[in-house]
mmCIF file of C-alpha atoms in Angstrom:
data_model
loop_
_atom_site.group_PDB
_atom_site.id
_atom_site.type_symbol
_atom_site.label_atom_id
_atom_site.label_comp_id
_atom_site.label_asym_id
_atom_site.label_seq_id
_atom_site.Cartn_x
_atom_site.Cartn_y
_atom_site.Cartn_z
ATOM 1 C CA MET A 476 106.884 82.815 88.006
ATOM 2 C CA ASP A 477 109.811 85.049 87.853
ATOM 3 C CA PHE A 478 112.587 84.475 90.429
ATOM 4 C CA LEU A 479 111.920 88.002 92.017
ATOM 5 C CA ALA A 480 108.228 87.162 92.393
ATOM 6 C CA ILE A 481 109.187 83.821 94.188
ATOM 7 C CA ALA A 482 111.682 85.750 96.475
ATOM 8 C CA LEU A 483 108.986 88.331 97.365
ATOM 9 C CA VAL A 484 106.405 85.726 98.159
ATOM 10 C CA VAL A 485 108.812 83.756 100.303
ATOM 11 C CA PHE A 486 110.075 86.863 102.333
ATOM 12 C CA SER A 487 106.412 87.739 102.803
ATOM 13 C CA ALA A 488 105.696 84.358 104.192
ATOM 14 C CA VAL A 489 108.192 84.863 106.893
ATOM 15 C CA LEU A 490 106.502 88.245 107.961
ATOM 16 C CA HIS A 491 103.153 86.647 107.636
ATOM 17 C CA ALA A 492 103.998 83.708 110.016
ATOM 18 C CA GLY A 493 105.392 86.483 112.436
ATOM 19 C CA TRP A 494 102.317 88.522 112.857
ATOM 20 C CA ASN A 495 100.257 85.404 113.305
ATOM 21 C CA ILE A 496 102.222 84.681 116.328
ATOM 22 C CA LEU A 497 101.350 88.177 117.658
ATOM 23 C CA GLY A 498 97.636 87.378 116.772
ATOM 24 C CA LYS A 499 97.863 84.327 118.774
ATOM 25 C CA SER A 500 99.072 86.283 121.880
ATOM 26 C CA HIS A 501 95.801 88.457 121.587
ATOM 27 C CA SER A 502 93.428 85.647 120.586
ATOM 28 C CA GLY A 503 90.691 86.886 122.909
ATOM 29 C CA SER A 504 89.934 89.942 120.955
ATOM 30 C CA GLY A 505 89.450 89.209 117.226
ATOM 31 C CA VAL A 506 87.588 92.357 116.355
ATOM 32 C CA ALA A 507 89.736 94.552 118.412
ATOM 33 C CA PHE A 508 93.030 93.040 117.027
ATOM 34 C CA THR A 509 91.622 93.455 113.434
ATOM 35 C CA MET A 510 90.686 97.092 113.962
ATOM 36 C CA ALA A 511 93.971 98.172 115.804
ATOM 37 C CA ALA A 512 96.081 96.341 113.243
ATOM 38 C CA SER A 513 94.445 97.633 110.129
ATOM 39 C CA LEU A 514 93.965 101.221 111.363
ATOM 40 C CA SER A 515 97.789 101.455 112.294
ATOM 41 C CA ALA A 516 98.746 100.450 108.663
ATOM 42 C CA CYS A 517 96.112 103.034 107.471
ATOM 43 C CA GLY A 518 98.069 105.696 109.465
ATOM 44 C CA VAL A 519 101.252 104.916 107.709
ATOM 45 C CA LEU A 520 100.112 104.684 104.160
ATOM 46 C CA THR A 521 97.279 107.590 104.115
ATOM 47 C CA PRO A 522 99.830 110.253 102.958
ATOM 48 C CA TYR A 523 100.940 108.031 100.002
ATOM 49 C CA LEU A 524 97.034 107.412 99.220
ATOM 50 C CA ILE A 525 96.399 111.025 99.108
ATOM 51 C CA TRP A 526 99.577 111.841 96.763
ATOM 52 C CA TYR A 527 98.513 108.930 94.400
ATOM 53 C CA LEU A 528 95.030 110.094 94.194
ATOM 54 C CA THR A 529 95.940 113.684 93.710
ATOM 55 C CA THR A 530 98.376 112.854 90.804
ATOM 56 C CA LEU A 531 96.028 110.324 89.215
ATOM 57 C CA GLY A 532 92.811 112.273 89.797
ATOM 58 C CA TRP A 533 90.385 111.836 92.648
ATOM 59 C CA THR A 534 87.686 110.726 89.973
ATOM 60 C CA SER A 535 89.808 108.630 87.595
ATOM 61 C CA LEU A 536 88.904 105.185 89.025
ATOM 62 C CA PRO A 537 85.778 103.496 87.945
ATOM 63 C CA VAL A 538 82.987 102.411 90.444
ATOM 64 C CA GLU A 539 83.785 98.737 89.564
ATOM 65 C CA PHE A 540 87.258 99.199 91.229
ATOM 66 C CA TRP A 541 85.788 100.709 94.413
ATOM 67 C CA GLY A 542 83.336 97.872 94.552
ATOM 68 C CA MET A 543 85.920 95.216 94.226
ATOM 69 C CA LEU A 544 87.989 97.075 96.914
ATOM 70 C CA ALA A 545 84.960 97.113 99.430
ATOM 71 C CA PHE A 546 84.448 93.371 98.788
ATOM 72 C CA SER A 547 88.173 92.744 99.480
ATOM 73 C CA GLY A 548 87.968 94.602 102.726
ATOM 74 C CA ILE A 549 85.099 92.678 103.949
ATOM 75 C CA ALA A 550 86.697 89.423 102.887
ATOM 76 C CA GLN A 551 90.005 90.467 104.745
ATOM 77 C CA ILE A 552 87.829 91.334 107.929
ATOM 78 C CA VAL A 553 86.230 87.667 107.639
ATOM 79 C CA TYR A 554 89.771 86.263 107.360
ATOM 80 C CA LEU A 555 91.189 88.003 110.287
ATOM 81 C CA VAL A 556 88.302 87.593 112.785
ATOM 82 C CA GLY A 557 88.045 84.005 111.630
ATOM 83 C CA LEU A 558 91.785 83.497 112.344
ATOM 84 C CA ILE A 559 91.812 85.201 115.726
ATOM 85 C CA MET A 560 88.721 83.299 116.869
ATOM 86 C CA ALA A 561 90.143 80.106 115.767
ATOM 87 C CA TYR A 562 93.340 80.702 117.806
ATOM 88 C CA LYS A 563 91.035 80.855 120.878
ATOM 89 C CA HIS A 564 90.504 77.194 120.445
ATOM 90 C CA ALA A 565 93.725 75.664 118.933
ATOM 91 C CA ASP A 566 97.356 76.064 118.469
ATOM 92 C CA VAL A 567 98.961 78.167 115.745
ATOM 93 C CA GLY A 568 100.389 75.003 114.328
ATOM 94 C CA VAL A 569 96.799 73.676 113.936
ATOM 95 C CA ILE A 570 94.896 76.512 112.747
ATOM 96 C CA TYR A 571 97.576 78.304 110.617
ATOM 97 C CA PRO A 572 97.980 75.436 108.067
ATOM 98 C CA ILE A 573 94.217 74.941 107.485
ATOM 99 C CA ALA A 574 93.497 78.618 107.146
ATOM 100 C CA ARG A 575 96.478 79.253 104.866
ATOM 101 C CA ALA A 576 96.353 76.206 102.540
ATOM 102 C CA LEU A 577 92.849 75.393 101.954
ATOM 103 C CA PRO A 578 92.247 78.427 99.717
ATOM 104 C CA VAL A 579 94.822 76.793 97.332
ATOM 105 C CA MET A 580 92.166 74.520 95.874
ATOM 106 C CA MET A 581 89.552 77.206 96.230
ATOM 107 C CA VAL A 582 91.568 79.936 94.419
ATOM 108 C CA GLY A 583 92.562 77.159 91.795
ATOM 109 C CA GLY A 584 88.961 76.538 90.941
ATOM 110 C CA PHE A 585 88.131 80.292 90.701
ATOM 111 C CA SER A 586 91.315 80.940 88.464
ATOM 112 C CA VAL A 587 90.138 78.136 85.970
ATOM 113 C CA ALA A 588 86.600 79.712 86.032
ATOM 114 C CA LEU A 589 88.160 83.047 85.128
ATOM 115 C CA GLY A 590 89.994 81.590 82.182
ATOM 116 C CA HIS A 591 93.497 80.699 83.510
ATOM 117 C CA ALA A 592 94.656 77.286 82.558
ATOM 118 C CA LEU A 593 96.269 75.108 85.258
ATOM 119 C CA SER A 594 98.172 71.787 84.203
ATOM 120 C CA SER A 595 97.680 68.300 85.938
ATOM 121 C CA GLN A 596 101.162 68.721 87.629
ATOM 122 C CA GLN A 597 99.894 71.924 89.157
ATOM 123 C CA TRP A 598 96.664 70.350 90.377
ATOM 124 C CA LEU A 599 98.711 67.416 91.821
ATOM 125 C CA GLY A 600 100.734 70.049 93.681
ATOM 126 C CA PHE A 601 97.629 71.766 95.091
ATOM 127 C CA VAL A 602 96.404 68.410 96.252
ATOM 128 C CA LEU A 603 99.630 67.687 97.974
ATOM 129 C CA ILE A 604 99.456 70.948 99.909
ATOM 130 C CA THR A 605 95.993 70.390 100.866
ATOM 131 C CA PHE A 606 96.765 66.843 102.098
ATOM 132 C CA GLY A 607 99.722 68.231 104.031
ATOM 133 C CA CYS A 608 97.242 70.581 105.770
ATOM 134 C CA ILE A 609 95.120 67.599 106.747
ATOM 135 C CA LEU A 610 98.100 65.955 108.462
ATOM 136 C CA VAL A 611 99.629 68.959 110.137
ATOM 137 C CA PRO A 612 96.907 69.391 113.029
ATOM 138 C CA LEU A 613 97.321 65.723 114.048
ATOM 139 C CA THR A 614 99.404 64.084 116.652
ATOM 140 C CA HIS A 615 99.164 60.549 115.150
ATOM 141 C CA VAL A 616 98.480 59.394 111.670
ATOM 142 C CA ARG A 617 95.685 56.970 112.756
ATOM 143 C CA GLN A 618 93.865 60.185 113.736
ATOM 144 C CA VAL A 619 93.014 60.851 110.202
ATOM 145 C CA SER A 620 89.242 60.979 110.188
ATOM 146 C CA LEU A 621 86.537 63.541 109.838
ATOM 147 C CA VAL A 622 85.896 63.543 113.544
ATOM 148 C CA ALA A 623 89.433 64.934 114.338
ATOM 149 C CA TYR A 624 88.375 68.301 112.476
ATOM 150 C CA LEU A 625 84.818 68.573 113.846
ATOM 151 C CA ASN A 626 85.769 71.267 116.380
ATOM 152 C CA VAL A 627 85.187 74.988 116.816
ATOM 153 C CA GLY A 628 88.713 76.018 116.011
ATOM 154 C CA VAL A 629 88.693 74.250 112.631
ATOM 155 C CA PHE A 630 85.336 75.776 111.926
ATOM 156 C CA TRP A 631 86.691 79.282 112.353
ATOM 157 C CA ALA A 632 89.697 78.405 110.326
ATOM 158 C CA LEU A 633 87.414 77.437 107.536
ATOM 159 C CA ILE A 634 85.767 80.855 107.740
ATOM 160 C CA ALA A 635 89.104 82.334 107.591
ATOM 161 C CA ALA A 636 89.864 80.247 104.439
ATOM 162 C CA ILE A 637 86.786 81.586 102.687
ATOM 163 C CA GLY A 638 87.868 85.124 103.460
ATOM 164 C CA THR A 639 91.245 84.473 102.138
ATOM 165 C CA THR A 640 89.869 82.856 98.904
ATOM 166 C CA GLY A 641 87.718 85.981 98.511
ATOM 167 C CA TYR A 642 90.239 88.729 98.727
ATOM 168 C CA SER A 643 92.831 86.746 96.843
ATOM 169 C CA VAL A 644 90.681 86.379 93.717
ATOM 170 C CA VAL A 645 89.171 89.754 93.813
ATOM 171 C CA ASP A 646 92.636 91.555 94.711
ATOM 172 C CA LYS A 647 94.091 90.271 91.481
ATOM 173 C CA GLU A 648 91.208 91.375 89.305
ATOM 174 C CA ALA A 649 91.035 94.835 91.112
ATOM 175 C CA LEU A 650 94.749 95.247 90.743
ATOM 176 C CA THR A 651 94.757 94.483 87.174
ATOM 177 C CA LEU A 652 91.887 97.125 86.655
ATOM 178 C CA LEU A 653 93.849 99.645 88.636
ATOM 179 C CA THR A 654 97.231 99.179 86.724
ATOM 180 C CA GLN A 655 95.470 99.460 83.491
ATOM 181 C CA GLN A 656 93.784 102.742 84.527
ATOM 182 C CA ALA A 657 97.055 104.179 85.989
ATOM 183 C CA SER A 658 99.684 102.857 83.563
ATOM 184 C CA THR A 659 100.217 106.064 81.825
ATOM 185 C CA ILE A 660 101.205 107.768 85.072
ATOM 186 C CA PHE A 661 102.350 105.055 87.528
ATOM 187 C CA ASN A 662 104.325 101.795 87.196
ATOM 188 C CA ASP A 663 102.466 98.585 88.571
ATOM 189 C CA GLN A 664 104.545 98.694 91.956
ATOM 190 C CA TYR A 665 103.288 102.362 92.592
ATOM 191 C CA SER A 666 99.667 101.224 92.084
ATOM 192 C CA ALA A 667 100.154 98.026 94.174
ATOM 193 C CA ILE A 668 101.225 100.097 97.138
ATOM 194 C CA PHE A 669 98.095 102.298 96.643
ATOM 195 C CA TYR A 670 95.873 99.215 96.698
ATOM 196 C CA LEU A 671 97.390 98.003 99.686
ATOM 197 C CA GLY A 672 96.661 101.243 101.653
ATOM 198 C CA ALA A 673 93.249 101.451 100.223
ATOM 199 C CA GLN A 674 92.480 97.936 101.136
ATOM 200 C CA PHE A 675 93.496 98.597 104.796
ATOM 201 C CA TRP A 676 91.095 101.433 104.989
ATOM 202 C CA ALA A 677 88.450 99.093 103.594
ATOM 203 C CA MET A 678 89.265 96.716 106.393
ATOM 204 C CA GLY A 679 89.594 99.086 109.264
ATOM 205 C CA LEU A 680 86.903 101.649 108.691
ATOM 206 C CA PRO A 681 83.942 99.303 108.559
ATOM 207 C CA VAL A 682 84.850 97.725 111.865
ATOM 208 C CA LEU A 683 85.551 101.104 113.475
ATOM 209 C CA LEU A 684 82.051 102.534 112.286
ATOM 210 C CA TRP A 685 80.371 99.248 113.521
ATOM 211 C CA CYS A 686 81.992 99.664 116.949
ATOM 212 C CA LEU A 687 80.921 103.392 117.147
ATOM 213 C CA ILE A 688 77.382 102.812 115.778
ATOM 214 C CA THR A 689 76.784 99.919 117.995
ATOM 215 C CA GLY A 690 78.316 101.547 120.990
ATOM 216 C CA ASN A 691 80.805 98.717 121.528
ATOM 217 C CA ASP A 692 83.109 100.441 123.904
ATOM 218 C CA GLN A 693 84.580 97.145 125.056
ATOM 219 C CA GLU A 694 86.120 96.258 121.605
ATOM 220 C CA LEU A 695 87.367 100.097 121.212
ATOM 221 C CA GLN A 696 89.012 99.850 124.710
ATOM 222 C CA ALA A 697 90.500 96.462 123.943
ATOM 223 C CA ALA A 698 91.875 97.989 120.548
ATOM 224 C CA TRP A 699 93.567 100.728 122.670
ATOM 225 C CA ARG A 700 95.045 98.298 125.195
ATOM 226 C CA ILE A 701 96.655 96.227 122.551
ATOM 227 C CA ARG A 702 97.721 99.067 120.398
ATOM 228 C CA LYS A 703 101.434 98.547 120.516
ATOM 229 C CA SER A 704 101.562 94.779 119.563
ATOM 230 C CA ALA A 705 98.676 95.197 117.110
ATOM 231 C CA SER A 706 100.251 98.066 115.487
ATOM 232 C CA MET A 707 103.458 96.157 114.985
ATOM 233 C CA ALA A 708 101.299 93.345 113.392
ATOM 234 C CA GLY A 709 99.581 95.867 111.266
ATOM 235 C CA ILE A 710 102.902 97.091 109.736
ATOM 236 C CA MET A 711 104.099 93.447 109.369
ATOM 237 C CA MET A 712 100.643 92.726 107.688
ATOM 238 C CA ALA A 713 101.140 95.670 105.343
ATOM 239 C CA SER A 714 104.638 94.561 104.458
ATOM 240 C CA THR A 715 103.523 91.060 104.057
ATOM 241 C CA TYR A 716 100.735 91.741 101.509
ATOM 242 C CA GLY A 717 102.471 94.657 99.818
ATOM 243 C CA LEU A 718 105.245 91.977 98.669
ATOM 244 C CA VAL A 719 102.322 89.620 97.637
ATOM 245 C CA LEU A 720 100.653 92.426 95.608
ATOM 246 C CA PHE A 721 104.082 93.182 93.897
ATOM 247 C CA ALA A 722 104.213 89.546 92.999
ATOM 248 C CA MET A 723 100.729 89.533 91.562
ATOM 249 C CA THR A 724 101.722 92.319 89.169
ATOM 250 C CA MET A 725 104.530 89.926 87.783
ATOM 251 C CA THR A 726 102.196 86.947 87.122
ATOM 252 C CA ASP A 727 98.831 86.404 85.463
ATOM 253 C CA ASN A 728 97.900 83.256 87.464
ATOM 254 C CA VAL A 729 97.022 84.328 91.096
ATOM 255 C CA SER A 730 96.645 80.602 92.253
ATOM 256 C CA LEU A 731 100.460 80.101 91.908
ATOM 257 C CA VAL A 732 101.084 83.077 94.222
ATOM 258 C CA VAL A 733 98.500 81.643 96.773
ATOM 259 C CA ALA A 734 100.131 78.106 96.513
ATOM 260 C CA LEU A 735 103.720 79.449 97.075
ATOM 261 C CA ARG A 736 102.483 81.453 100.147
ATOM 262 C CA GLN A 737 101.945 78.159 101.904
ATOM 263 C CA ILE A 738 105.739 78.043 102.733
ATOM 264 C CA SER A 739 104.506 80.225 105.524
ATOM 265 C CA ILE A 740 103.181 77.203 107.107
ATOM 266 C CA VAL A 741 106.477 75.870 107.778
ATOM 267 C CA PHE A 742 107.679 79.197 109.366
ATOM 268 C CA GLY A 743 104.487 79.329 111.277
ATOM 269 C CA LEU A 744 105.128 75.822 112.815
ATOM 270 C CA LEU A 745 108.612 76.580 113.668
ATOM 271 C CA MET A 746 107.773 79.847 115.296
ATOM 272 C CA GLY A 747 104.934 78.246 117.335
ATOM 273 C CA ILE A 748 107.341 75.761 118.647
ATOM 274 C CA TRP A 749 110.099 78.156 119.307
ATOM 275 C CA LEU A 750 108.117 81.164 120.702
ATOM 276 C CA LEU A 751 104.782 79.547 121.992
ATOM 277 C CA ALA A 752 106.330 76.185 123.172
ATOM 278 C CA GLU A 753 104.025 74.251 120.948
ATOM 279 C CA LYS A 754 104.671 70.699 120.215
ATOM 280 C CA TRP A 755 106.326 69.068 117.091
ATOM 281 C CA TYR A 756 104.817 65.640 116.047
ATOM 282 C CA LEU A 757 105.857 63.252 113.213
ATOM 283 C CA THR A 758 102.593 63.960 111.550
ATOM 284 C CA ARG A 759 103.440 67.639 111.330
ATOM 285 C CA GLY A 760 106.784 66.812 109.828
ATOM 286 C CA ILE A 761 105.109 64.631 107.223
ATOM 287 C CA GLY A 762 102.455 67.362 106.441
ATOM 288 C CA VAL A 763 105.278 69.908 105.835
ATOM 289 C CA ALA A 764 107.102 67.586 103.460
ATOM 290 C CA PHE A 765 103.835 67.124 101.480
ATOM 291 C CA ILE A 766 103.267 70.881 101.427
ATOM 292 C CA LEU A 767 106.812 71.628 100.247
ATOM 293 C CA ALA A 768 106.563 68.911 97.534
ATOM 294 C CA GLY A 769 103.260 70.425 96.432
ATOM 295 C CA ILE A 770 104.743 73.884 96.219
ATOM 296 C CA VAL A 771 107.655 72.575 93.969
ATOM 297 C CA LEU A 772 105.257 70.725 91.676
ATOM 298 C CA SER A 773 103.108 73.685 91.323
ATOM 299 C CA LEU A 774 105.755 75.976 90.306
ATOM 300 C CA GLU A 775 107.625 73.628 87.975
ATOM 301 C CA GLY A 776 104.216 72.969 86.318
ATOM 302 C CA ALA A 777 103.754 76.573 85.442
#
């Protein structure tokens, strides 16, 4: 990976951990938070979307692209709702590492299936990252057992991880298709911003329509109550993933981007301790060390 791509992903990790702290503070309203955060980002990016499509041509993009975009939006909803629901049952320091790092192995497998080669050193790095995630939620090393993870919070974290895997793989393929279609008019960074805005519409619109069709006034009212903090989180989400999409245009292998994003686990732990008074344990320190070592191995093996 280029140094610029690495810098973009690391900076995005700081923002990502930050909006997760905001999400934790409103953990009782997963659907409402998802709707309010995504629609706020839509409001900011919609003028750009209109300009981009007007310049490119409203019918220029193939149906395949829109299908992948729709799938990505659903996967993002699964991720966000799973994450906020998980925060109802456990600390950020427990849920955040599981939800963010388990997709490393999943995306790695999908990347190989799509024809991207991964070295043995990279796989070792992925394993270390995953093992670090196993340690981070524990208070003592002797707690390492399957029983320690059989709880509702971890279940929802796994749901969030599945969502992350889905949108990470699909976004790279959709972004590649988009940049190929628009390369004669826009550079890749312009197309990445367009995809970011379109993705937020693919997230926010289905949730809004679901609430309207089902008459779920409680979620609509909850979204309005948390509009300020959720809007702040939405802007941070847009900034975070916009930087990641930029990085994706600079590398062919999305699994490396996903692996590097796990530096956000370190930031998430520190923010949880500082802002939410969560506890620091030796196992969390060891887990962080494994995660950092895994990231270094993954990037050096590229």
